[in-house]
Short mmCIF file of C-alpha atoms and ligand atoms in Angstrom, two decimals:
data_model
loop_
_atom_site.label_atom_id
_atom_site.label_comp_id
_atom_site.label_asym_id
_atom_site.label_seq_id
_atom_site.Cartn_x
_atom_site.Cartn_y
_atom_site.Cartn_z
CA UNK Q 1 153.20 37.87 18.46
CA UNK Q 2 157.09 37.17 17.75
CA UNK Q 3 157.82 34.14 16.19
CA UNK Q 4 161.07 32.45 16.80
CA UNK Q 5 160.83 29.54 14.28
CA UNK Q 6 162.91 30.99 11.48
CA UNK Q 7 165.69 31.13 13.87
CA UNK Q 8 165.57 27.46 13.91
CA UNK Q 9 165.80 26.79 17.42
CA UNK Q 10 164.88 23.11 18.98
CA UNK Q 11 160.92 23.18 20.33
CA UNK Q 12 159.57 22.26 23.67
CA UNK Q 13 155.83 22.35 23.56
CA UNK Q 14 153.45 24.49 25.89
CA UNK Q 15 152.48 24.24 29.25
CA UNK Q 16 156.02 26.03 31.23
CA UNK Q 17 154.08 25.61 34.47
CA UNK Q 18 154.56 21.78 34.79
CA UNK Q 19 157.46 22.05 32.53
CA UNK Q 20 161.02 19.89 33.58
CA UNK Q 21 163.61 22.25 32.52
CA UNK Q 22 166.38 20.11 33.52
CA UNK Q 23 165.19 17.93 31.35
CA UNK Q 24 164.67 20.05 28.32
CA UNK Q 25 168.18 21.03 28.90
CA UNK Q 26 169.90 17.45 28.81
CA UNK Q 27 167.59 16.82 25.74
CA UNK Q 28 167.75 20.03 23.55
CA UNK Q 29 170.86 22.04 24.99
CA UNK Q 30 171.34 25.32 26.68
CA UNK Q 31 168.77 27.70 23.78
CA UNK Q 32 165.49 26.09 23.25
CA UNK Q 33 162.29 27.81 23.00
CA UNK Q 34 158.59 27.39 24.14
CA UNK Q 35 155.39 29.02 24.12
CA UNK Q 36 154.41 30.90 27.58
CA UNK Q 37 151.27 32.91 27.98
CA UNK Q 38 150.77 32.60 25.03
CA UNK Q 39 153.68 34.23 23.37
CA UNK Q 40 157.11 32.77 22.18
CA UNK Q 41 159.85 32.85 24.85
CA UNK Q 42 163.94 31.52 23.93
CA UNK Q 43 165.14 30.19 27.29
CA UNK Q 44 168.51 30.00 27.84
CA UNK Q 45 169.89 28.30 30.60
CA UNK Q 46 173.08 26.37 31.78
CA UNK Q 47 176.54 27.86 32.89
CA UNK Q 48 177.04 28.83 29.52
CA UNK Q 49 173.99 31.02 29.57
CA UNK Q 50 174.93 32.95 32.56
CA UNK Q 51 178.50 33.43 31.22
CA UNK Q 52 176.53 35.03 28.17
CA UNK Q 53 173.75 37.08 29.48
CA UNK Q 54 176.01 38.88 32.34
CA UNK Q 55 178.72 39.93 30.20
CA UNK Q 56 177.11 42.60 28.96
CA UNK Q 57 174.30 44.39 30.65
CA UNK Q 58 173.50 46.06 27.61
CA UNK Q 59 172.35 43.79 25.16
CA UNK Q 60 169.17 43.93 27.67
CA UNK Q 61 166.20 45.67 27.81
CA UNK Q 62 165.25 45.95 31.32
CA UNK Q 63 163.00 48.69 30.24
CA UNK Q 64 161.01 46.22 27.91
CA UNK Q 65 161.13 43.05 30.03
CA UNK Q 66 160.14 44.98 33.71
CA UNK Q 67 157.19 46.34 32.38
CA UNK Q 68 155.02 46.06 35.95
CA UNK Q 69 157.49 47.71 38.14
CA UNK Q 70 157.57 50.69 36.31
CA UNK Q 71 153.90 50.65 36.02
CA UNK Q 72 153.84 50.36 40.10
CA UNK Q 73 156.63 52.05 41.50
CA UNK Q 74 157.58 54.55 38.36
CA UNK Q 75 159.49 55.66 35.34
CA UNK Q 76 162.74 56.29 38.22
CA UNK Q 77 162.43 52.81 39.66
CA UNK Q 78 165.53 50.77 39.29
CA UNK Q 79 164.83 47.34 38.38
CA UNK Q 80 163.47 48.55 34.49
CA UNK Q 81 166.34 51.47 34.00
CA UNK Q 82 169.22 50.58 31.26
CA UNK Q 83 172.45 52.00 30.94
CA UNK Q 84 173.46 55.50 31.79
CA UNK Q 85 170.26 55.97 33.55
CA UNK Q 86 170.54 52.49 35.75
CA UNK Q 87 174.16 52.84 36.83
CA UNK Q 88 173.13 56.34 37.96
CA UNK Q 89 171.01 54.85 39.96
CA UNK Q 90 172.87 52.49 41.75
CA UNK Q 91 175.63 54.82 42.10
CA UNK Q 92 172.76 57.00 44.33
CA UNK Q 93 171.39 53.61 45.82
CA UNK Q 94 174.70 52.28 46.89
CA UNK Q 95 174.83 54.28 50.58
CA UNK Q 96 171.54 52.15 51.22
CA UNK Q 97 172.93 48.56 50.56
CA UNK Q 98 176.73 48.68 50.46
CA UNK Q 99 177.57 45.92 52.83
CA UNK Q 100 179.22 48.49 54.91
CA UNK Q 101 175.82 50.20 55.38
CA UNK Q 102 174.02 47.34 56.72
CA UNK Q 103 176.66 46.01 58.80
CA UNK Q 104 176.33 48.83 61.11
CA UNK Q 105 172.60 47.56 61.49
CA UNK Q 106 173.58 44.72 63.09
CA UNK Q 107 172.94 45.03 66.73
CA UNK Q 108 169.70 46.89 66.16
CA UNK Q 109 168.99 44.06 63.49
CA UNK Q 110 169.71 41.30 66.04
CA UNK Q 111 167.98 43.28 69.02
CA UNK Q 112 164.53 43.13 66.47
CA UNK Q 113 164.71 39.74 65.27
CA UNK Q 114 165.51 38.75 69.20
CA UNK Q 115 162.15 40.78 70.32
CA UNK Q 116 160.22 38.94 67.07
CA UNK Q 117 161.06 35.28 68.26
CA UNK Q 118 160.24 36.34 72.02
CA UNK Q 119 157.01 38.16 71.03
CA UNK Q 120 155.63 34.93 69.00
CA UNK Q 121 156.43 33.05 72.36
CA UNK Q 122 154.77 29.44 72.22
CA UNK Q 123 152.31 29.26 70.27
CA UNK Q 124 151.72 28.64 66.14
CA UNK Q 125 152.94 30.91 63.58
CA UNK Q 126 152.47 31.23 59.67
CA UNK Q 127 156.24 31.74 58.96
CA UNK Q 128 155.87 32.98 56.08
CA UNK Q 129 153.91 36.18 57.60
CA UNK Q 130 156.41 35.83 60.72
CA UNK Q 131 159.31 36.48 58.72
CA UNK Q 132 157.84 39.47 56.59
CA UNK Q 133 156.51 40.73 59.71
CA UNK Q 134 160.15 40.59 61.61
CA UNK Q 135 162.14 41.81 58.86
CA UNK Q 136 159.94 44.79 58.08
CA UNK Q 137 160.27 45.83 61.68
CA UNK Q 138 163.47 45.36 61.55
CA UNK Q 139 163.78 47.54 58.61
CA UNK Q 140 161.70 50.21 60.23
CA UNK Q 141 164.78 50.74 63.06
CA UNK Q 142 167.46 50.74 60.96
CA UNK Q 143 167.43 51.07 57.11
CA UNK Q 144 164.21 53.67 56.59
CA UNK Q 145 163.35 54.64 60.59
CA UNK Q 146 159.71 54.95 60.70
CA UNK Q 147 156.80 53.97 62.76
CA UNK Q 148 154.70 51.01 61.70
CA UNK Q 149 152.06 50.36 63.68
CA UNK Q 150 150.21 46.46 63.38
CA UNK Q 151 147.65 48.54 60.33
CA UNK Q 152 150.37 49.84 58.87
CA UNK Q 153 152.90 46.60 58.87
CA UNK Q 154 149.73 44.91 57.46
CA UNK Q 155 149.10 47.26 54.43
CA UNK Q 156 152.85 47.14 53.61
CA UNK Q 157 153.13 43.08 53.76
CA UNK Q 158 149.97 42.40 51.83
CA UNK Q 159 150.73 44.66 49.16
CA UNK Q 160 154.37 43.67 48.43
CA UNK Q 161 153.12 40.24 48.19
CA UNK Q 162 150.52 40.87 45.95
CA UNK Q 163 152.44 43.60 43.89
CA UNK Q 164 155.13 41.09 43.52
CA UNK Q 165 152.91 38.15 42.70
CA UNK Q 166 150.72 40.50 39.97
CA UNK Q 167 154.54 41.19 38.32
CA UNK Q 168 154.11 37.28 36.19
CA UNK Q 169 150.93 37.59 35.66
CA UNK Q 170 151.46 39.21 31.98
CA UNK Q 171 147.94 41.26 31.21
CA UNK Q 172 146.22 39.69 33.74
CA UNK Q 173 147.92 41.85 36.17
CA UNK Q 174 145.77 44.97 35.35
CA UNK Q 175 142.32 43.11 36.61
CA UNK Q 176 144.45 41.83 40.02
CA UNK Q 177 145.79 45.19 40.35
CA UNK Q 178 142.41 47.13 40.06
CA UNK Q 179 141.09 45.29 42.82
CA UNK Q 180 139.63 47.24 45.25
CA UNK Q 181 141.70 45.87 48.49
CA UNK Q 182 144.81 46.31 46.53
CA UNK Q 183 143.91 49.50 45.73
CA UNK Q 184 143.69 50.23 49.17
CA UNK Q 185 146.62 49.04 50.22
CA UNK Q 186 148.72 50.60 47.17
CA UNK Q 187 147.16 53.92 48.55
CA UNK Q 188 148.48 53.50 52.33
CA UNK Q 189 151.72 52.61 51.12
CA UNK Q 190 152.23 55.35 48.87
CA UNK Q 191 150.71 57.82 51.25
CA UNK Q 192 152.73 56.57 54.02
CA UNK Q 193 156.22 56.94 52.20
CA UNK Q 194 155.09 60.06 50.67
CA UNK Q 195 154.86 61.61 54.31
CA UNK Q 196 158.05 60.06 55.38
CA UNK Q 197 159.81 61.39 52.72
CA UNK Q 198 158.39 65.11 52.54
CA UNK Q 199 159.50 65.24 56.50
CA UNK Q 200 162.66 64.34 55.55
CA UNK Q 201 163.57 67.16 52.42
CA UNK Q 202 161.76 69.26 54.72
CA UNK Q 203 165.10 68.78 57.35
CA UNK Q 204 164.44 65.58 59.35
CA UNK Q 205 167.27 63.76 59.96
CA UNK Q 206 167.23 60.35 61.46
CA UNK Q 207 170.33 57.66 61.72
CA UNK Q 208 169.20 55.62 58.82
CA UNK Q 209 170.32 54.11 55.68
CA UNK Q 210 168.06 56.52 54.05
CA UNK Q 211 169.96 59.68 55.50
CA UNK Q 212 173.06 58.01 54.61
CA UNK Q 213 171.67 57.64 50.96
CA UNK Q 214 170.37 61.64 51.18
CA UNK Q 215 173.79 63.35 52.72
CA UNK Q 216 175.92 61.68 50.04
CA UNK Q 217 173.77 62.68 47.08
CA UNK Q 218 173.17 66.63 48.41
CA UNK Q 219 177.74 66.42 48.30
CA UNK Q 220 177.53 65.09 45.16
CA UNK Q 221 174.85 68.14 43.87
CA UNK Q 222 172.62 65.25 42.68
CA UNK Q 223 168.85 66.41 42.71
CA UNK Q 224 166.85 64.99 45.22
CA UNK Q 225 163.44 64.60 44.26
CA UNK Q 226 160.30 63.57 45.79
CA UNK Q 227 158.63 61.36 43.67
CA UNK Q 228 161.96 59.76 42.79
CA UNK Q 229 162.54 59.23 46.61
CA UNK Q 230 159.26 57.98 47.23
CA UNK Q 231 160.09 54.47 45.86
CA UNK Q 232 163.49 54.34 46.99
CA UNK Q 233 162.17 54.61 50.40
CA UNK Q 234 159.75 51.44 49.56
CA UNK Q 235 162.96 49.44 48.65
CA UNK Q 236 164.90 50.03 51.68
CA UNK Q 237 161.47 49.13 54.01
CA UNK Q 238 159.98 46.40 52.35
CA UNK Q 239 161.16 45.12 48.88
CA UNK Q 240 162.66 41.35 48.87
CA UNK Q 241 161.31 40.68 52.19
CA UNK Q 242 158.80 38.23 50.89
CA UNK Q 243 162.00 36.20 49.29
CA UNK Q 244 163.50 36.74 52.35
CA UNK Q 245 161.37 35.00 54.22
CA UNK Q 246 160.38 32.28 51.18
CA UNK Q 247 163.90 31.44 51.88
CA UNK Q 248 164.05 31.00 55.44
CA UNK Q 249 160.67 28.74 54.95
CA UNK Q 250 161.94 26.10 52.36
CA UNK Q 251 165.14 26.44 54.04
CA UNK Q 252 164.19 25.74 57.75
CA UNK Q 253 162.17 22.69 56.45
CA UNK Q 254 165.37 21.05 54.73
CA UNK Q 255 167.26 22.16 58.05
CA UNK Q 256 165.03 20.46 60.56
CA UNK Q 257 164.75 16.92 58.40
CA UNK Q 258 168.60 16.62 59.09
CA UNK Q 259 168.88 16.35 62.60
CA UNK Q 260 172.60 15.16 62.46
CA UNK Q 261 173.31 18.75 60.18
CA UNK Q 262 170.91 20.74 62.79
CA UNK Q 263 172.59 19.32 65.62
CA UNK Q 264 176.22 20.24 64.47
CA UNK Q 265 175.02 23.73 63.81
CA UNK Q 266 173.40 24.57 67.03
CA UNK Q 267 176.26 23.62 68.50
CA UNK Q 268 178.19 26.36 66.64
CA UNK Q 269 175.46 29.07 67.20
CA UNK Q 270 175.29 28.08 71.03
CA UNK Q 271 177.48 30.90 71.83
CA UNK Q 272 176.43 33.10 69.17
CA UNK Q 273 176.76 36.50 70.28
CA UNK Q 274 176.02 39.32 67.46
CA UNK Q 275 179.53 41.45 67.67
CA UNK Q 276 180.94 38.11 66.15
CA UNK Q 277 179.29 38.67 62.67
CA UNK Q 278 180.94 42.40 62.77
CA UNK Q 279 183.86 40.90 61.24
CA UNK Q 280 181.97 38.36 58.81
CA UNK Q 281 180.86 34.89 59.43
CA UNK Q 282 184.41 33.20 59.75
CA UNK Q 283 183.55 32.36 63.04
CA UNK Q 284 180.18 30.22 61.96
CA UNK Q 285 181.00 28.10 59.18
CA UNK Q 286 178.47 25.71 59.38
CA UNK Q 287 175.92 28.38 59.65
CA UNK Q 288 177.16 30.10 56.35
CA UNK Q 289 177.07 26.48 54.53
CA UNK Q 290 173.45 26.48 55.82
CA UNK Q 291 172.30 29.45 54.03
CA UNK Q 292 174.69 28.89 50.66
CA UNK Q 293 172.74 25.55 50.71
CA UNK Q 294 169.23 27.73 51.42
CA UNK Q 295 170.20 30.25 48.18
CA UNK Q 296 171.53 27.24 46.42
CA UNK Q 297 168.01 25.14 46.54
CA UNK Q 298 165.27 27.81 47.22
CA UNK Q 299 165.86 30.32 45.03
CA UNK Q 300 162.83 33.23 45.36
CA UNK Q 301 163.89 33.85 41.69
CA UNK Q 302 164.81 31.24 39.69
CA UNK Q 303 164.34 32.42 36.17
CA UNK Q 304 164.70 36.13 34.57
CA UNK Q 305 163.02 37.25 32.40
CA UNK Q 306 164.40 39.26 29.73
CA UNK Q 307 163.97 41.23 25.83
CA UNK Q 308 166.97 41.77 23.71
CA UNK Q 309 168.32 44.95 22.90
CA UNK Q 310 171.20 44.50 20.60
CA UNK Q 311 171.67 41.11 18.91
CA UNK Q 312 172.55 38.81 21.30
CA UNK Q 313 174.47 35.37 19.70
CA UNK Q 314 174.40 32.47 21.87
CA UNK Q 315 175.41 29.10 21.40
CA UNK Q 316 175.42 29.17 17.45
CA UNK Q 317 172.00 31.17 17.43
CA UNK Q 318 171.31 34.89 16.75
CA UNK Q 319 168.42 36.39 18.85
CA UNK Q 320 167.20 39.91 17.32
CA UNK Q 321 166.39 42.91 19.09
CA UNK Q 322 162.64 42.32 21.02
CA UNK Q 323 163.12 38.83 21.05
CA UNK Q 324 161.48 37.56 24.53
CA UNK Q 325 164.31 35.14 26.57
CA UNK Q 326 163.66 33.40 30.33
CA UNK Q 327 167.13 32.99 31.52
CA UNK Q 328 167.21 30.07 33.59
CA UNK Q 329 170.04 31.38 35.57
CA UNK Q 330 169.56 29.32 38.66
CA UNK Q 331 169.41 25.63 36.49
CA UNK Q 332 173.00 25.49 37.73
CA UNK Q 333 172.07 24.66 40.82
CA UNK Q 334 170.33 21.49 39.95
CA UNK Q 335 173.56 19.51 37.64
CA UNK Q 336 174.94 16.89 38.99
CA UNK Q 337 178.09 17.98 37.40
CA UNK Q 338 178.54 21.05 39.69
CA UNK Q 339 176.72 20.01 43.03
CA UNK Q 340 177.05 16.09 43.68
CA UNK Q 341 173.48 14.99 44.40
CA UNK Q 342 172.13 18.33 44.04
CA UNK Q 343 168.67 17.76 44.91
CA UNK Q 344 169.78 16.40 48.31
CA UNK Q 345 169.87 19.73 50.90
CA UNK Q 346 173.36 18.67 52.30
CA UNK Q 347 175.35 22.08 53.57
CA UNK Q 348 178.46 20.45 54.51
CA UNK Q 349 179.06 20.28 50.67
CA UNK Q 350 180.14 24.20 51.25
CA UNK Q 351 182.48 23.49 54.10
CA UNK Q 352 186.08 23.62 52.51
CA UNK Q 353 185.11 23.69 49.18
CA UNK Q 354 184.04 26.62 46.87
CA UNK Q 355 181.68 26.35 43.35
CA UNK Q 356 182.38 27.99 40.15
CA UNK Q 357 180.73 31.77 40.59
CA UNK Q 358 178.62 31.74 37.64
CA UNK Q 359 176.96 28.52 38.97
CA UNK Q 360 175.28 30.62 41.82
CA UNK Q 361 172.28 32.47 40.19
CA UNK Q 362 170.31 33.35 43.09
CA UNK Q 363 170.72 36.96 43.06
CA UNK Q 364 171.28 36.96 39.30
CA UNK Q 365 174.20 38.78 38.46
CA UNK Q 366 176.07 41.53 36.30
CA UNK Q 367 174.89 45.10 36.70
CA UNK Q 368 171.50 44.61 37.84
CA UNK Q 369 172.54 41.85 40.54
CA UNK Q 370 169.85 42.12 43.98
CA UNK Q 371 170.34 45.35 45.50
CA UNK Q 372 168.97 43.91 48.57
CA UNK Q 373 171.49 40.78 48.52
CA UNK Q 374 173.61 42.60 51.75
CA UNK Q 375 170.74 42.64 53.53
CA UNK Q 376 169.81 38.96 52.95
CA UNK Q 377 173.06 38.26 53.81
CA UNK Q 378 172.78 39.65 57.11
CA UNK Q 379 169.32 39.30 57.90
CA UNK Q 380 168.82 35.54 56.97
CA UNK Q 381 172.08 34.72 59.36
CA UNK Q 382 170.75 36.48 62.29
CA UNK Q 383 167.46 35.03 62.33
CA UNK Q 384 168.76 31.62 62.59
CA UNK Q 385 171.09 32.07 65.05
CA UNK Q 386 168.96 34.07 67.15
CA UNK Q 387 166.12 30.88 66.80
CA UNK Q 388 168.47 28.11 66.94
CA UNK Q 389 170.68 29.37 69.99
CA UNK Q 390 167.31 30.25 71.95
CA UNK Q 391 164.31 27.60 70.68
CA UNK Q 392 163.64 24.34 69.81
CA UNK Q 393 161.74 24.89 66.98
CA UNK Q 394 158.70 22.39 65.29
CA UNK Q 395 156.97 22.64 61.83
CA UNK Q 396 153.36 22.15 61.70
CA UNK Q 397 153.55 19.16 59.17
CA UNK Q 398 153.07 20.56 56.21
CA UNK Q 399 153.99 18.32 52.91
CA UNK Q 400 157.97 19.09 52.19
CA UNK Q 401 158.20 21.86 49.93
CA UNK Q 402 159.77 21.18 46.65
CA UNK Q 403 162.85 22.32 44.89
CA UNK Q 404 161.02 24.08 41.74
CA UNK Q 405 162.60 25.81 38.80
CA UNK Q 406 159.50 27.37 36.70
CA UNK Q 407 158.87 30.76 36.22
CA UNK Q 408 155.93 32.35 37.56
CA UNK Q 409 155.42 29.60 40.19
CA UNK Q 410 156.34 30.51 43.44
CA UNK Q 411 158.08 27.82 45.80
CA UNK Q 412 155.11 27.23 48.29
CA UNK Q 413 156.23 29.10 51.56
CA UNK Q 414 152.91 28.34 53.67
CA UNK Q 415 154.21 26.89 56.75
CA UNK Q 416 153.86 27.00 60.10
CA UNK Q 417 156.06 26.72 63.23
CA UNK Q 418 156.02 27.14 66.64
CA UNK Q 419 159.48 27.42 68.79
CA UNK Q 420 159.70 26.72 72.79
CA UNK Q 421 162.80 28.50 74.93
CA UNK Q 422 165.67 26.34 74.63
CA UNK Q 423 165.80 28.14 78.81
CA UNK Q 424 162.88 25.64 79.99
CA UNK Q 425 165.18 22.44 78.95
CA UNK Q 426 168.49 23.47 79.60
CA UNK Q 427 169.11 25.80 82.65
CA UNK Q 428 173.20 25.71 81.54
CA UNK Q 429 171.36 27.82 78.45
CA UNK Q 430 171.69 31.86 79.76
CA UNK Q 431 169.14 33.69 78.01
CA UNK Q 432 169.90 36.51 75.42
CA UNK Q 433 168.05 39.83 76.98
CA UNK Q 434 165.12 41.39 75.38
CA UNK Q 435 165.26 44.90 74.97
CA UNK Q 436 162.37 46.97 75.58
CA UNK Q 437 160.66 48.21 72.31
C1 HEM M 501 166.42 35.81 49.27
C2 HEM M 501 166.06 37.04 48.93
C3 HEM M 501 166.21 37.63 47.57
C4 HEM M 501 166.43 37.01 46.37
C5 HEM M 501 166.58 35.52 46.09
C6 HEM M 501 166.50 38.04 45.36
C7 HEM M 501 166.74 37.80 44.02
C8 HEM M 501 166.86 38.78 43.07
C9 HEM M 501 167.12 38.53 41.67
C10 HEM M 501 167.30 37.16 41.03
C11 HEM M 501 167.17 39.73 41.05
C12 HEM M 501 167.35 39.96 39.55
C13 HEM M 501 168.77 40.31 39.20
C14 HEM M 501 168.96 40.43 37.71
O1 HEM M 501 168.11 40.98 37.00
O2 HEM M 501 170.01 39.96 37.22
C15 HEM M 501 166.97 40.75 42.04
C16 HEM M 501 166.97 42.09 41.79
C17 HEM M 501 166.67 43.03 42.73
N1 HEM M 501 166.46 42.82 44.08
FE1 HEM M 501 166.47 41.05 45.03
N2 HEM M 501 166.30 39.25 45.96
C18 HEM M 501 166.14 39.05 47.31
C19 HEM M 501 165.95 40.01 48.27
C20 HEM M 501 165.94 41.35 48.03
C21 HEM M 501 165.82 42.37 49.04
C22 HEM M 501 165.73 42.12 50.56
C23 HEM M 501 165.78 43.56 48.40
C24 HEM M 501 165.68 44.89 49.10
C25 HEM M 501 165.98 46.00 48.60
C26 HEM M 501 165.90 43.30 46.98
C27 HEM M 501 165.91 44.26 45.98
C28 HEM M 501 166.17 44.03 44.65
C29 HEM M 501 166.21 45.07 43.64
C30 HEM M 501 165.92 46.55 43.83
C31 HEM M 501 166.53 44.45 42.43
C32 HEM M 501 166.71 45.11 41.07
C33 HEM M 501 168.17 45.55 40.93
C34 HEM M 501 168.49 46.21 39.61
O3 HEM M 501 167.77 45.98 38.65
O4 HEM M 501 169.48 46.96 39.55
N3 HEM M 501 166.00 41.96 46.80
N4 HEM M 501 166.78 40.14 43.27
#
């Protein structure tokens, strides 16, 4: 087990699930370390931090520190590549996510999410399951076209969520990975994708991100291989969805407690019509201050974790190659120096005003910054506008979830909701049509 103490760092004791890590950073500074799991961790956390663990990439070792997604989705999978290798990568990925890509989703994107909010109709929903649901369909028509039935949807939902849950579980994750039902699901998955793919080197084409990601690496005369493929296919139909939709959950809750903040937005998205976001979100600026505020306080993934590569000196402290760090690159979010109040969900704080980047960790940042944060960005919009220009929507009553900043424990997303046609109250409302799926 590494042992940190020669390097003289300030001490927290154990315990990281309950631990305050604002606290710990107004007492002992922006390096401290603590025991997690059993096994040393430095975290590192504060503007300061972020400033020093995104300017350069390569004192990382993603390989080292994303042990489980390499184990699950193979030695080609992004997230656990460094260097050469990793910008590779992206370089092939980038037809997939560039914001250009997904922007010409967005009537098929809106059409889905439209159908989703119909389908539900008046009745309770888990929203948690509701948005994975949506956005994977919504996925399956644009970004990797393929067809899910209710079995298959099922299989791909419960084993993201339980593939990305088993990633913080350290060694434990072998046992909850073994487990027969898991096992299952991983199998379907794989299976699925594996057909998908095949049909496609074999000379499918279909009008997908995917295709778009396949065209411009066969002019390039990069290799396009099957197992390498295989995973990239799971990224563009499923991966992030669960934070996705964590971050719709926490987010709607905050939303629908201000009824003064709700009331000024659905009176912007009353006319929303999707063509309008072609061109960016100029036209909705209380919607956009809505979601900055939903990345700001509900971050899926507030803390990275991380293993020096090359010697990494921070704030008067040396860290040596395989030392173990959590960058806490979302605390940020929570001083009172940058955000006024900043455990208060208030959006209009982003109306007119702008915060420093480095304060916004949400996606992380530097080289290995979300892949998937285009499509958040799109999909997370759209869904509200499409429910708050057509429903009035109600939560079940579930206790408020909290702002929390720990690693390895998820922001409780178990809601539920149900919505009624705005059409029922208001006949001046027109309703949006529902295409035929
Ligand atoms: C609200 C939703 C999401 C949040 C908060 C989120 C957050 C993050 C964070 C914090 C990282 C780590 C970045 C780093 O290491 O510096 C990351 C990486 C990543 N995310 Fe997301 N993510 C979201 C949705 C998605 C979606 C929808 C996708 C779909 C493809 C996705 C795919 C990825 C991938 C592939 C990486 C690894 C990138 C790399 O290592 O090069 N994420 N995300």
């Amino acid at each position: 087990m590494p042992d940190y103490s020669s390097l003289g760092l300030p001490t927290e004791r154990d315990g990281l699930e309950q631990f305050d890590h604002l606290q710990a950073y107004r007492r002992l500074g922006p390096i401290y370390q603590l025991s997690f799991r059993g096994e040393r961790h430095v975290v590192i956390a504060g503007m300061e931090a972020n400033e020093a663990a995104w300017r350069n990439p390569d004192q990382w070792s993603y390989h080292e520190a994303l042990v489980p997604f390499r184990e699950m989705m193979g030695p080609t999978h992004v997230t656990q590549l460094d260097g050469d290798p990793h910008r590779r990568k992206r370089r092939n990925l980038r037809n997939g996510f560039a914001m250009s890509a997904v922007v010409r989703h967005l009537p098929m994107i809106d059409t889905v999410l439209r159908e989703e909010f119909a389908r539900a109709g008046a009745r309770p929903v888990r929203l948690h399951d509701f948005f994975m649901t949506a956005l994977t369909r919504a996925n399956s028509k644009t970004v990797l076209h393929c067809d899910l039935d209710a079995e298959a949807l099922t299989h791909f939902i419960v084993f993201e969520e339980e593939f990305i849950s088993g990633t913080i579980l350290g060694e434990a994750r072998h046992a909850h990975y073994a487990r027969p039902d898991f096992v299952a699901h991983r199998e379907f998955v794989f299976g699925f994708l594996r057909e998908v793919v095949s049909r496609r080197l074999a000379g499918e084409t279909r009008p997908d991100s995917f295709q778009d990601m396949i065209t411009d690496r066969r002019e390039r005369g990069e290799p396009l291989d099957l197992e390498e493929l295989i995973p990239e296919a799971y990224l563009l139909l499923m991966a992030g969805t669960g934070n996705t939709a964590k971050m719709l959950n926490c987010g709607l809750q905050h939303l629908l407690a201000n009824p003064e903040w709700l009331r000024l937005l659905e009176e912007e998205l009353s006319g929303y019509r999707v063509d309008q976001f072609m061109a960016g979100m100029g036209a909705f600026p209380r919607l956009k201050a809505t979601l900055m505020e939903m990345e700001r306080m509900f971050p899926a993934a507030p803390v990275l974790s991380r293993v020096v590569e090359e010697t990494f000196s921070f704030s008067g402290f040396e860290l040596p190659r395989g030392t173990r760090v959590l960058h806490l690159q979302t605390l940020p979010h929570f001083l009172e120096e940058v955000y006024t109040a900043p455990y208060r969900f208030d959006p209009s704080r982003w109306i007119d005003r702008e915060y420093p980047k480095k304060a916004h960790g949400t996606y992380g940042g530097s080289t290995h910054i979300c892949l998937g944060m285009n499509l958040v960005r799109i999909h997370a919009p759209v869904a509200i506008a499409n429910l708050l220009r057509d429903y009035r929507v109600r939560l079940g009553g579930e206790p408020e979830i909290s702002v929390n900043l720990n690693y390895g424990v998820p922001q409780a997303a178990h809601l539920t909701a149900e919505w009624t046609s705005r059409i029922l109250t208001n006949p001046l409302v027109a309703p949006a049509p529902v295409a035929q799926s």
